[in-house]
Amino acid sequence: MTELRALNRAMFWRILRRLLGANRGRLFVMLLALGAGAAVTAALLNLQVDAKRRLTTEFRAFGANLIVAPKSSGATPASDSLLNQSLLRNLPSEFQGHSVTSVPSLYLIAELSAPYSESKSSVPVVVSGTELEKLPRIFPTWDFQASPFPMHNNSVAPVKANVVCLVGAKVASTFHLVPFDVIELMNGTEKVSCAVADIIKTGSEEDSQVFMDLAGAQRLAMLSSRISLIQISVEGSPPVIQQFQGFLSQKILDAEVRPIRQFTESEAKIYNSISGLLTATVGIVLLLTALCVMAAMTNVAIERKMDVGLMKAIGGATRRVVRLFLAEAALLGLAGGLIGAAAGLVLSIGLGKAVFGVAARPRLIVYPLTVGLTMLVAILSAFPLRRLASIRPASVFRGEA
Amino acid sequence: MFLRLVADSFGRRPRHKLLTGAALALGMGVATAALSVALDVGDRLAKEFRSLGANLLVTPQADSLPLEIGGVDYRPVNAGAYLPEADLPKLKTIFWHNNIVGFAPILEVRAMALPFAQEGGQYRAGEWIEGVPTIGTWADHSVPRPEGGEFQTGVAKTNPWWQIDGRWFSDEGMECVVGVAFAQKNHINIGDAISLAVGRVTKTPSPFKVVGILNSGGPEDESIVVPLSKAQFLAHEPGQYRKLYVSALTKPEDAFAKRDPKTFTPAEYDRWFCTPYISSIAFQIQQELPGTDVRVIRRIAEGEGRILGRVQMLLWLVTAAAMLAAALAVGASSAASVIERQVEIGLMKALGAGSRMVGFLLAAEQLLLAVVGGGVGYALGIVLARLLGEKIFGAAPEPTLLVFLVVIGLAAIVTLLGSAIPLRRASRIEPAPILRGE
């Protein structure tokens, strides 16, 4: 009995091999359809996950989305209350794998004069003490004209100034400043002269400010280790940003952590639209592609009336004949899926690079998922053969039906 | 005879043709849906991005340096320049006036405020509060359009993230909206009243009624917002404003738009002027409002441009991938249908048909199928794109002729290409061995 079964099994595989090898053209066509479907499935699934992650990074083009400011309750007006610089130590540079950039600022109003230019008069300007080298990171859309960024004193060595500063476009045009000019800032008895390292265009209120390093501004303001606020740029989807805000508010008790609603809210709205769009488009494309492949495969399968008829004529039971064809389809699906999914993953890496400039990380879970889906599509598309099982062999050979 | 053969092929094997047609229709449905969405997404997302608020800032050219910290201007009222409110309707006469979705003039004054708490119809005066930032603006203002009708605009349009508990003030009434932080600090509720004054107070001015509490998440939470005309009265600057926020629908800037307009040739200049780049809209506003400095709020405009560019590119790639997969599957399907017909081809050749004749016959069949399948697929894709658009953006993409032509063309090319290779092989076959079943 077992011998017979072993023989049967050997025969089963032999017939299967013959079925696959019988028509090279057909084999190629089936593999092509299945492989193309698998490639697109793998590429889109992989890209979709990656694109959503990348989007949150792209959103950081808007700049800071959280602010740590003094608590505005109580009788003291907001302008008088300041934060302690030690707060900065409480801020992590990473949260659940998302990068966090935080920049402290101290604002003061000082008298600006440009001693080496024609206009001798001094004008009050807003001076922002901050960490200069972090500005391009937190506000990537600001237009820094000088590049590379001369952040260190030695790069402006010929100029007699003890610090460097960045000047907003509006200040620069008022005083006709160009990089390497020297300006003087005065607040009461304190005086600082600094070299203009760069002129920045922001299009907002920062255009009329002068940026210098935090320690210099604190000296100028006679407020050591004090800051006005901290601007934070958190990467991540809207829920992550919210979690981070909650996390910070628990950690920092003597200050207020609030989202910049203009950006957080719009970001959430836009993020939802885009990720919904992506999911829906990918979903529809995958569904239709599967159906399309299925229709094409069924079309091929139906052509095999002759084979079915022949097998039945020499005594094959309907169930075994059908099983034979399903096995063939599953094998084809496996082969097409293995090749196509690999091609798709490679494709998605390239696509990720093209869109976001960073190669998409291949997610290994996508691979077995795609192969499984492809096999499923292949098997489902072979199912119409069941109907062929009811045909009478004689009528097939006579060319009827 | 030719037509009869084609018709016969369809009639004789209806299920077969139906399946090939279904594959075609589904494949072309994918192409249509993806293509329609990709074509439409730029405009739709640009609208979504307007929830970020204004992307252009208009200030007087001859202005002194603003002393702005956290959105509050610390300059005295008499410092700096102003712009005339009467010029504002001109904004709707620029070339891209339809792309301007909203604008709001702002005049800030630091005033003294005297709140009156309301208790059962009686008002009880509190203490004077010094140095309250007071913002004069339009809440919901109608501006006449040059082509007739009116355009509704105001700060509710340019700053859509501002939440109002209660309602906005009417632009004519003695009403105001109070920032949430200021309201909490001074225990002000909706229904209370506030008197505002600048300079020395001789008698208490008639009070504003508090009709709403503003939550902006920004420095406005510490201020009082009043109608523009009332702020002008407080500042003694009738008909003037200090800065103007404009929210405009734009096209993401490409390498061309980033060039300096001064270096353009006349043809390039026309192209730049007639494209809604943010720089060209800024330029047109500056021409229309003399004495102004129109600046692009880079944080918003650039951020929007970057993200829009990326998303559009992503969708185009998804579309391309979908079309490729559909094309391959459809091509495979039509290739299979030719491969299986070797006996038929052999018979036709045995009866004296030339290779060319056979080729034409099969090509005609495939083309007919492509047109029908492509048409059905187009309809299917349009329905899907419509569902998608309505679900996500609340508006369906318009069906365009372009997509239709592309889809029908694609269907024809794919079916012909798919059947070309097996056809070539078929044209080389000898009828006799095929008919013998070898």
PDB file of N, CA, C and O in Angstrom, chain A residues 285-345:
ATOM      1  N   VAL A 285      -4.396  49.866  -5.912  1.00  0.00           N
ATOM      2  CA  VAL A 285      -3.477  49.355  -6.932  1.00  0.00           C
ATOM      3  C   VAL A 285      -3.208  47.870  -6.697  1.00  0.00           C
ATOM      4  O   VAL A 285      -3.241  47.064  -7.630  1.00  0.00           O
ATOM      5  N   LEU A 286      -2.984  47.499  -5.437  1.00  0.00           N
ATOM      6  CA  LEU A 286      -2.687  46.100  -5.149  1.00  0.00           C
ATOM      7  C   LEU A 286      -3.883  45.204  -5.457  1.00  0.00           C
ATOM      8  O   LEU A 286      -3.747  44.147  -6.063  1.00  0.00           O
ATOM      9  N   LEU A 287      -5.062  45.658  -5.056  1.00  0.00           N
ATOM     10  CA  LEU A 287      -6.265  44.848  -5.287  1.00  0.00           C
ATOM     11  C   LEU A 287      -6.486  44.631  -6.778  1.00  0.00           C
ATOM     12  O   LEU A 287      -6.686  43.514  -7.252  1.00  0.00           O
ATOM     13  N   LEU A 288      -6.428  45.725  -7.529  1.00  0.00           N
ATOM     14  CA  LEU A 288      -6.670  45.606  -8.961  1.00  0.00           C
ATOM     15  C   LEU A 288      -5.580  44.791  -9.641  1.00  0.00           C
ATOM     16  O   LEU A 288      -5.872  44.012 -10.553  1.00  0.00           O
ATOM     17  N   THR A 289      -4.338  44.991  -9.175  1.00  0.00           N
ATOM     18  CA  THR A 289      -3.263  44.211  -9.780  1.00  0.00           C
ATOM     19  C   THR A 289      -3.499  42.722  -9.537  1.00  0.00           C
ATOM     20  O   THR A 289      -3.353  41.900 -10.449  1.00  0.00           O
ATOM     21  N   ALA A 290      -3.896  42.386  -8.309  1.00  0.00           N
ATOM     22  CA  ALA A 290      -4.164  40.980  -8.002  1.00  0.00           C
ATOM     23  C   ALA A 290      -5.270  40.438  -8.899  1.00  0.00           C
ATOM     24  O   ALA A 290      -5.141  39.358  -9.479  1.00  0.00           O
ATOM     25  N   LEU A 291      -6.348  41.221  -9.028  1.00  0.00           N
ATOM     26  CA  LEU A 291      -7.460  40.771  -9.871  1.00  0.00           C
ATOM     27  C   LEU A 291      -7.023  40.622 -11.321  1.00  0.00           C
ATOM     28  O   LEU A 291      -7.416  39.680 -12.014  1.00  0.00           O
ATOM     29  N   CYS A 292      -6.214  41.564 -11.756  1.00  0.00           N
ATOM     30  CA  CYS A 292      -5.747  41.560 -13.146  1.00  0.00           C
ATOM     31  C   CYS A 292      -4.892  40.325 -13.409  1.00  0.00           C
ATOM     32  O   CYS A 292      -5.083  39.615 -14.403  1.00  0.00           O
ATOM     33  N   VAL A 293      -3.973  40.056 -12.488  1.00  0.00           N
ATOM     34  CA  VAL A 293      -3.125  38.869 -12.629  1.00  0.00           C
ATOM     35  C   VAL A 293      -3.996  37.618 -12.614  1.00  0.00           C
ATOM     36  O   VAL A 293      -3.810  36.678 -13.387  1.00  0.00           O
ATOM     37  N   MET A 294      -4.995  37.646 -11.728  1.00  0.00           N
ATOM     38  CA  MET A 294      -5.865  36.488 -11.604  1.00  0.00           C
ATOM     39  C   MET A 294      -6.620  36.232 -12.904  1.00  0.00           C
ATOM     40  O   MET A 294      -6.706  35.092 -13.375  1.00  0.00           O
ATOM     41  N   ALA A 295      -7.148  37.296 -13.486  1.00  0.00           N
ATOM     42  CA  ALA A 295      -7.881  37.150 -14.741  1.00  0.00           C
ATOM     43  C   ALA A 295      -6.970  36.598 -15.827  1.00  0.00           C
ATOM     44  O   ALA A 295      -7.349  35.706 -16.588  1.00  0.00           O
ATOM     45  N   ALA A 296      -5.752  37.127 -15.868  1.00  0.00           N
ATOM     46  CA  ALA A 296      -4.820  36.669 -16.893  1.00  0.00           C
ATOM     47  C   ALA A 296      -4.494  35.188 -16.697  1.00  0.00           C
ATOM     48  O   ALA A 296      -4.466  34.412 -17.650  1.00  0.00           O
ATOM     49  N   MET A 297      -4.293  34.800 -15.441  1.00  0.00           N
ATOM     50  CA  MET A 297      -3.932  33.414 -15.148  1.00  0.00           C
ATOM     51  C   MET A 297      -5.090  32.459 -15.444  1.00  0.00           C
ATOM     52  O   MET A 297      -4.894  31.377 -15.975  1.00  0.00           O
ATOM     53  N   THR A 298      -6.294  32.895 -15.069  1.00  0.00           N
ATOM     54  CA  THR A 298      -7.465  32.054 -15.320  1.00  0.00           C
ATOM     55  C   THR A 298      -7.603  31.807 -16.809  1.00  0.00           C
ATOM     56  O   THR A 298      -7.908  30.701 -17.264  1.00  0.00           O
ATOM     57  N   ASN A 299      -7.350  32.871 -17.548  1.00  0.00           N
ATOM     58  CA  ASN A 299      -7.415  32.791 -18.988  1.00  0.00           C
ATOM     59  C   ASN A 299      -6.495  31.697 -19.508  1.00  0.00           C
ATOM     60  O   ASN A 299      -6.863  30.894 -20.367  1.00  0.00           O
ATOM     61  N   VAL A 300      -5.301  31.646 -18.941  1.00  0.00           N
ATOM     62  CA  VAL A 300      -4.351  30.638 -19.366  1.00  0.00           C
ATOM     63  C   VAL A 300      -4.830  29.256 -18.929  1.00  0.00           C
ATOM     64  O   VAL A 300      -4.761  28.288 -19.680  1.00  0.00           O
ATOM     65  N   ALA A 301      -5.344  29.204 -17.694  1.00  0.00           N
ATOM     66  CA  ALA A 301      -5.745  27.911 -17.130  1.00  0.00           C
ATOM     67  C   ALA A 301      -6.859  27.266 -17.947  1.00  0.00           C
ATOM     68  O   ALA A 301      -6.858  26.052 -18.186  1.00  0.00           O
ATOM     69  N   ILE A 302      -7.806  28.102 -18.385  1.00  0.00           N
ATOM     70  CA  ILE A 302      -8.957  27.558 -19.102  1.00  0.00           C
ATOM     71  C   ILE A 302      -8.539  26.875 -20.396  1.00  0.00           C
ATOM     72  O   ILE A 302      -9.184  25.941 -20.871  1.00  0.00           O
ATOM     73  N   GLU A 303      -7.423  27.330 -20.912  1.00  0.00           N
ATOM     74  CA  GLU A 303      -6.941  26.766 -22.164  1.00  0.00           C
ATOM     75  C   GLU A 303      -6.583  25.287 -22.045  1.00  0.00           C
ATOM     76  O   GLU A 303      -6.246  24.654 -23.020  1.00  0.00           O
ATOM     77  N   ARG A 304      -6.556  24.794 -20.823  1.00  0.00           N
ATOM     78  CA  ARG A 304      -5.997  23.464 -20.656  1.00  0.00           C
ATOM     79  C   ARG A 304      -7.056  22.371 -20.645  1.00  0.00           C
ATOM     80  O   ARG A 304      -6.865  21.321 -20.059  1.00  0.00           O
ATOM     81  N   LYS A 305      -8.124  22.662 -21.306  1.00  0.00           N
ATOM     82  CA  LYS A 305      -9.192  21.673 -21.444  1.00  0.00           C
ATOM     83  C   LYS A 305      -8.661  20.332 -21.931  1.00  0.00           C
ATOM     84  O   LYS A 305      -9.001  19.276 -21.411  1.00  0.00           O
ATOM     85  N   MET A 306      -7.803  20.427 -22.953  1.00  0.00           N
ATOM     86  CA  MET A 306      -7.265  19.207 -23.564  1.00  0.00           C
ATOM     87  C   MET A 306      -6.564  18.348 -22.523  1.00  0.00           C
ATOM     88  O   MET A 306      -6.795  17.132 -22.439  1.00  0.00           O
ATOM     89  N   ASP A 307      -5.710  18.998 -21.730  1.00  0.00           N
ATOM     90  CA  ASP A 307      -4.956  18.254 -20.724  1.00  0.00           C
ATOM     91  C   ASP A 307      -5.894  17.566 -19.749  1.00  0.00           C
ATOM     92  O   ASP A 307      -5.722  16.388 -19.430  1.00  0.00           O
ATOM     93  N   VAL A 308      -6.885  18.348 -19.275  1.00  0.00           N
ATOM     94  CA  VAL A 308      -7.824  17.785 -18.310  1.00  0.00           C
ATOM     95  C   VAL A 308      -8.556  16.606 -18.939  1.00  0.00           C
ATOM     96  O   VAL A 308      -8.683  15.523 -18.347  1.00  0.00           O
ATOM     97  N   GLY A 309      -9.019  16.830 -20.180  1.00  0.00           N
ATOM     98  CA  GLY A 309      -9.759  15.782 -20.864  1.00  0.00           C
ATOM     99  C   GLY A 309      -8.933  14.512 -21.004  1.00  0.00           C
ATOM    100  O   GLY A 309      -9.398  13.410 -20.698  1.00  0.00           O
ATOM    101  N   LEU A 310      -7.685  14.704 -21.367  1.00  0.00           N
ATOM    102  CA  LEU A 310      -6.823  13.550 -21.576  1.00  0.00           C
ATOM    103  C   LEU A 310      -6.635  12.774 -20.287  1.00  0.00           C
ATOM    104  O   LEU A 310      -6.739  11.557 -20.225  1.00  0.00           O
ATOM    105  N   MET A 311      -6.364  13.513 -19.216  1.00  0.00           N
ATOM    106  CA  MET A 311      -6.135  12.848 -17.937  1.00  0.00           C
ATOM    107  C   MET A 311      -7.356  12.074 -17.487  1.00  0.00           C
ATOM    108  O   MET A 311      -7.251  10.976 -16.945  1.00  0.00           O
ATOM    109  N   LYS A 312      -8.524  12.679 -17.718  1.00  0.00           N
ATOM    110  CA  LYS A 312      -9.731  11.971 -17.318  1.00  0.00           C
ATOM    111  C   LYS A 312      -9.940  10.738 -18.197  1.00  0.00           C
ATOM    112  O   LYS A 312     -10.376   9.694 -17.729  1.00  0.00           O
ATOM    113  N   ALA A 313      -9.608  10.881 -19.465  1.00  0.00           N
ATOM    114  CA  ALA A 313      -9.835   9.782 -20.388  1.00  0.00           C
ATOM    115  C   ALA A 313      -9.003   8.567 -20.003  1.00  0.00           C
ATOM    116  O   ALA A 313      -9.435   7.432 -20.155  1.00  0.00           O
ATOM    117  N   ILE A 314      -7.774   8.801 -19.471  1.00  0.00           N
ATOM    118  CA  ILE A 314      -6.965   7.637 -19.098  1.00  0.00           C
ATOM    119  C   ILE A 314      -7.180   7.284 -17.638  1.00  0.00           C
ATOM    120  O   ILE A 314      -6.375   6.582 -17.018  1.00  0.00           O
ATOM    121  N   GLY A 315      -8.258   7.800 -17.022  1.00  0.00           N
ATOM    122  CA  GLY A 315      -8.679   7.292 -15.728  1.00  0.00           C
ATOM    123  C   GLY A 315      -8.319   8.120 -14.521  1.00  0.00           C
ATOM    124  O   GLY A 315      -8.360   7.633 -13.401  1.00  0.00           O
ATOM    125  N   GLY A 316      -7.940   9.386 -14.696  1.00  0.00           N
ATOM    126  CA  GLY A 316      -7.645  10.221 -13.533  1.00  0.00           C
ATOM    127  C   GLY A 316      -8.926  10.634 -12.834  1.00  0.00           C
ATOM    128  O   GLY A 316      -9.883  11.047 -13.491  1.00  0.00           O
ATOM    129  N   ALA A 317      -8.934  10.518 -11.516  1.00  0.00           N
ATOM    130  CA  ALA A 317     -10.107  10.957 -10.764  1.00  0.00           C
ATOM    131  C   ALA A 317     -10.133  12.482 -10.773  1.00  0.00           C
ATOM    132  O   ALA A 317      -9.085  13.131 -10.791  1.00  0.00           O
ATOM    133  N   THR A 318     -11.354  13.046 -10.786  1.00  0.00           N
ATOM    134  CA  THR A 318     -11.509  14.497 -10.883  1.00  0.00           C
ATOM    135  C   THR A 318     -10.671  15.212  -9.818  1.00  0.00           C
ATOM    136  O   THR A 318      -9.957  16.160 -10.112  1.00  0.00           O
ATOM    137  N   ARG A 319     -10.750  14.679  -8.566  1.00  0.00           N
ATOM    138  CA  ARG A 319     -10.062  15.364  -7.485  1.00  0.00           C
ATOM    139  C   ARG A 319      -8.563  15.397  -7.703  1.00  0.00           C
ATOM    140  O   ARG A 319      -7.891  16.380  -7.439  1.00  0.00           O
ATOM    141  N   ARG A 320      -8.055  14.294  -8.175  1.00  0.00           N
ATOM    142  CA  ARG A 320      -6.596  14.238  -8.367  1.00  0.00           C
ATOM    143  C   ARG A 320      -6.152  15.140  -9.505  1.00  0.00           C
ATOM    144  O   ARG A 320      -5.092  15.746  -9.435  1.00  0.00           O
ATOM    145  N   VAL A 321      -6.980  15.197 -10.544  1.00  0.00           N
ATOM    146  CA  VAL A 321      -6.631  16.082 -11.665  1.00  0.00           C
ATOM    147  C   VAL A 321      -6.583  17.527 -11.202  1.00  0.00           C
ATOM    148  O   VAL A 321      -5.632  18.269 -11.470  1.00  0.00           O
ATOM    149  N   VAL A 322      -7.633  17.899 -10.445  1.00  0.00           N
ATOM    150  CA  VAL A 322      -7.688  19.277  -9.966  1.00  0.00           C
ATOM    151  C   VAL A 322      -6.501  19.566  -9.056  1.00  0.00           C
ATOM    152  O   VAL A 322      -5.858  20.607  -9.145  1.00  0.00           O
ATOM    153  N   ARG A 323      -6.184  18.569  -8.174  1.00  0.00           N
ATOM    154  CA  ARG A 323      -5.070  18.771  -7.258  1.00  0.00           C
ATOM    155  C   ARG A 323      -3.768  18.994  -8.022  1.00  0.00           C
ATOM    156  O   ARG A 323      -2.936  19.812  -7.645  1.00  0.00           O
ATOM    157  N   LEU A 324      -3.643  18.281  -9.109  1.00  0.00           N
ATOM    158  CA  LEU A 324      -2.455  18.420  -9.938  1.00  0.00           C
ATOM    159  C   LEU A 324      -2.305  19.857 -10.443  1.00  0.00           C
ATOM    160  O   LEU A 324      -1.234  20.462 -10.363  1.00  0.00           O
ATOM    161  N   PHE A 325      -3.405  20.385 -10.932  1.00  0.00           N
ATOM    162  CA  PHE A 325      -3.333  21.747 -11.483  1.00  0.00           C
ATOM    163  C   PHE A 325      -3.146  22.796 -10.393  1.00  0.00           C
ATOM    164  O   PHE A 325      -2.440  23.785 -10.584  1.00  0.00           O
ATOM    165  N   LEU A 326      -3.756  22.553  -9.227  1.00  0.00           N
ATOM    166  CA  LEU A 326      -3.558  23.495  -8.118  1.00  0.00           C
ATOM    167  C   LEU A 326      -2.091  23.480  -7.681  1.00  0.00           C
ATOM    168  O   LEU A 326      -1.503  24.521  -7.390  1.00  0.00           O
ATOM    169  N   ALA A 327      -1.494  22.283  -7.638  1.00  0.00           N
ATOM    170  CA  ALA A 327      -0.085  22.191  -7.262  1.00  0.00           C
ATOM    171  C   ALA A 327       0.769  22.950  -8.264  1.00  0.00           C
ATOM    172  O   ALA A 327       1.711  23.659  -7.890  1.00  0.00           O
ATOM    173  N   GLU A 328       0.411  22.827  -9.519  1.00  0.00           N
ATOM    174  CA  GLU A 328       1.167  23.538 -10.545  1.00  0.00           C
ATOM    175  C   GLU A 328       1.079  25.048 -10.309  1.00  0.00           C
ATOM    176  O   GLU A 328       2.084  25.767 -10.331  1.00  0.00           O
ATOM    177  N   ALA A 329      -0.152  25.505 -10.028  1.00  0.00           N
ATOM    178  CA  ALA A 329      -0.352  26.932  -9.807  1.00  0.00           C
ATOM    179  C   ALA A 329       0.421  27.405  -8.589  1.00  0.00           C
ATOM    180  O   ALA A 329       1.065  28.459  -8.607  1.00  0.00           O
ATOM    181  N   ALA A 330       0.400  26.602  -7.511  1.00  0.00           N
ATOM    182  CA  ALA A 330       1.097  26.996  -6.293  1.00  0.00           C
ATOM    183  C   ALA A 330       2.590  27.104  -6.548  1.00  0.00           C
ATOM    184  O   ALA A 330       3.250  28.042  -6.098  1.00  0.00           O
ATOM    185  N   LEU A 331       3.129  26.143  -7.301  1.00  0.00           N
ATOM    186  CA  LEU A 331       4.561  26.182  -7.618  1.00  0.00           C
ATOM    187  C   LEU A 331       4.895  27.436  -8.416  1.00  0.00           C
ATOM    188  O   LEU A 331       5.882  28.115  -8.147  1.00  0.00           O
ATOM    189  N   LEU A 332       4.040  27.708  -9.410  1.00  0.00           N
ATOM    190  CA  LEU A 332       4.275  28.900 -10.229  1.00  0.00           C
ATOM    191  C   LEU A 332       4.220  30.154  -9.364  1.00  0.00           C
ATOM    192  O   LEU A 332       5.034  31.067  -9.507  1.00  0.00           O
ATOM    193  N   GLY A 333       3.219  30.186  -8.451  1.00  0.00           N
ATOM    194  CA  GLY A 333       3.083  31.342  -7.571  1.00  0.00           C
ATOM    195  C   GLY A 333       4.304  31.502  -6.702  1.00  0.00           C
ATOM    196  O   GLY A 333       4.806  32.613  -6.511  1.00  0.00           O
ATOM    197  N   LEU A 334       4.828  30.370  -6.198  1.00  0.00           N
ATOM    198  CA  LEU A 334       6.014  30.424  -5.346  1.00  0.00           C
ATOM    199  C   LEU A 334       7.199  30.993  -6.121  1.00  0.00           C
ATOM    200  O   LEU A 334       7.876  31.915  -5.669  1.00  0.00           O
ATOM    201  N   ALA A 335       7.399  30.438  -7.321  1.00  0.00           N
ATOM    202  CA  ALA A 335       8.546  30.892  -8.112  1.00  0.00           C
ATOM    203  C   ALA A 335       8.386  32.370  -8.485  1.00  0.00           C
ATOM    204  O   ALA A 335       9.296  33.180  -8.286  1.00  0.00           O
ATOM    205  N   GLY A 336       7.202  32.717  -8.997  1.00  0.00           N
ATOM    206  CA  GLY A 336       6.964  34.116  -9.390  1.00  0.00           C
ATOM    207  C   GLY A 336       7.100  35.041  -8.206  1.00  0.00           C
ATOM    208  O   GLY A 336       7.686  36.120  -8.304  1.00  0.00           O
ATOM    209  N   GLY A 337       6.572  34.605  -7.051  1.00  0.00           N
ATOM    210  CA  GLY A 337       6.630  35.436  -5.856  1.00  0.00           C
ATOM    211  C   GLY A 337       8.049  35.637  -5.388  1.00  0.00           C
ATOM    212  O   GLY A 337       8.459  36.752  -5.066  1.00  0.00           O
ATOM    213  N   LEU A 338       8.846  34.541  -5.365  1.00  0.00           N
ATOM    214  CA  LEU A 338      10.234  34.651  -4.874  1.00  0.00           C
ATOM    215  C   LEU A 338      11.030  35.618  -5.737  1.00  0.00           C
ATOM    216  O   LEU A 338      11.735  36.486  -5.232  1.00  0.00           O
ATOM    217  N   ILE A 339      10.872  35.477  -7.064  1.00  0.00           N
ATOM    218  CA  ILE A 339      11.642  36.338  -7.963  1.00  0.00           C
ATOM    219  C   ILE A 339      11.099  37.765  -7.910  1.00  0.00           C
ATOM    220  O   ILE A 339      11.834  38.736  -7.724  1.00  0.00           O
ATOM    221  N   GLY A 340       9.764  37.871  -8.051  1.00  0.00           N
ATOM    222  CA  GLY A 340       9.138  39.197  -8.134  1.00  0.00           C
ATOM    223  C   GLY A 340       9.338  39.994  -6.866  1.00  0.00           C
ATOM    224  O   GLY A 340       9.678  41.179  -6.916  1.00  0.00           O
ATOM    225  N   ALA A 341       9.151  39.359  -5.685  1.00  0.00           N
ATOM    226  CA  ALA A 341       9.262  40.098  -4.433  1.00  0.00           C
ATOM    227  C   ALA A 341      10.679  40.610  -4.242  1.00  0.00           C
ATOM    228  O   ALA A 341      10.881  41.739  -3.782  1.00  0.00           O
ATOM    229  N   ALA A 342      11.666  39.795  -4.617  1.00  0.00           N
ATOM    230  CA  ALA A 342      13.056  40.249  -4.496  1.00  0.00           C
ATOM    231  C   ALA A 342      13.271  41.463  -5.388  1.00  0.00           C
ATOM    232  O   ALA A 342      13.838  42.477  -4.963  1.00  0.00           O
ATOM    233  N   ALA A 343      12.765  41.372  -6.634  1.00  0.00           N
ATOM    234  CA  ALA A 343      12.911  42.505  -7.557  1.00  0.00           C
ATOM    235  C   ALA A 343      12.207  43.734  -6.990  1.00  0.00           C
ATOM    236  O   ALA A 343      12.724  44.853  -7.067  1.00  0.00           O
ATOM    237  N   GLY A 344      11.025  43.514  -6.397  1.00  0.00           N
ATOM    238  CA  GLY A 344      10.257  44.633  -5.861  1.00  0.00           C
ATOM    239  C   GLY A 344      10.973  45.317  -4.724  1.00  0.00           C
ATOM    240  O   GLY A 344      10.975  46.546  -4.629  1.00  0.00           O
ATOM    241  N   LEU A 345      11.615  44.531  -3.851  1.00  0.00           N
ATOM    242  CA  LEU A 345      12.330  45.140  -2.727  1.00  0.00           C
ATOM    243  C   LEU A 345      13.488  45.994  -3.229  1.00  0.00           C
ATOM    244  O   LEU A 345      13.706  47.110  -2.743  1.00  0.00           O
TER     245      LEU A 345
END
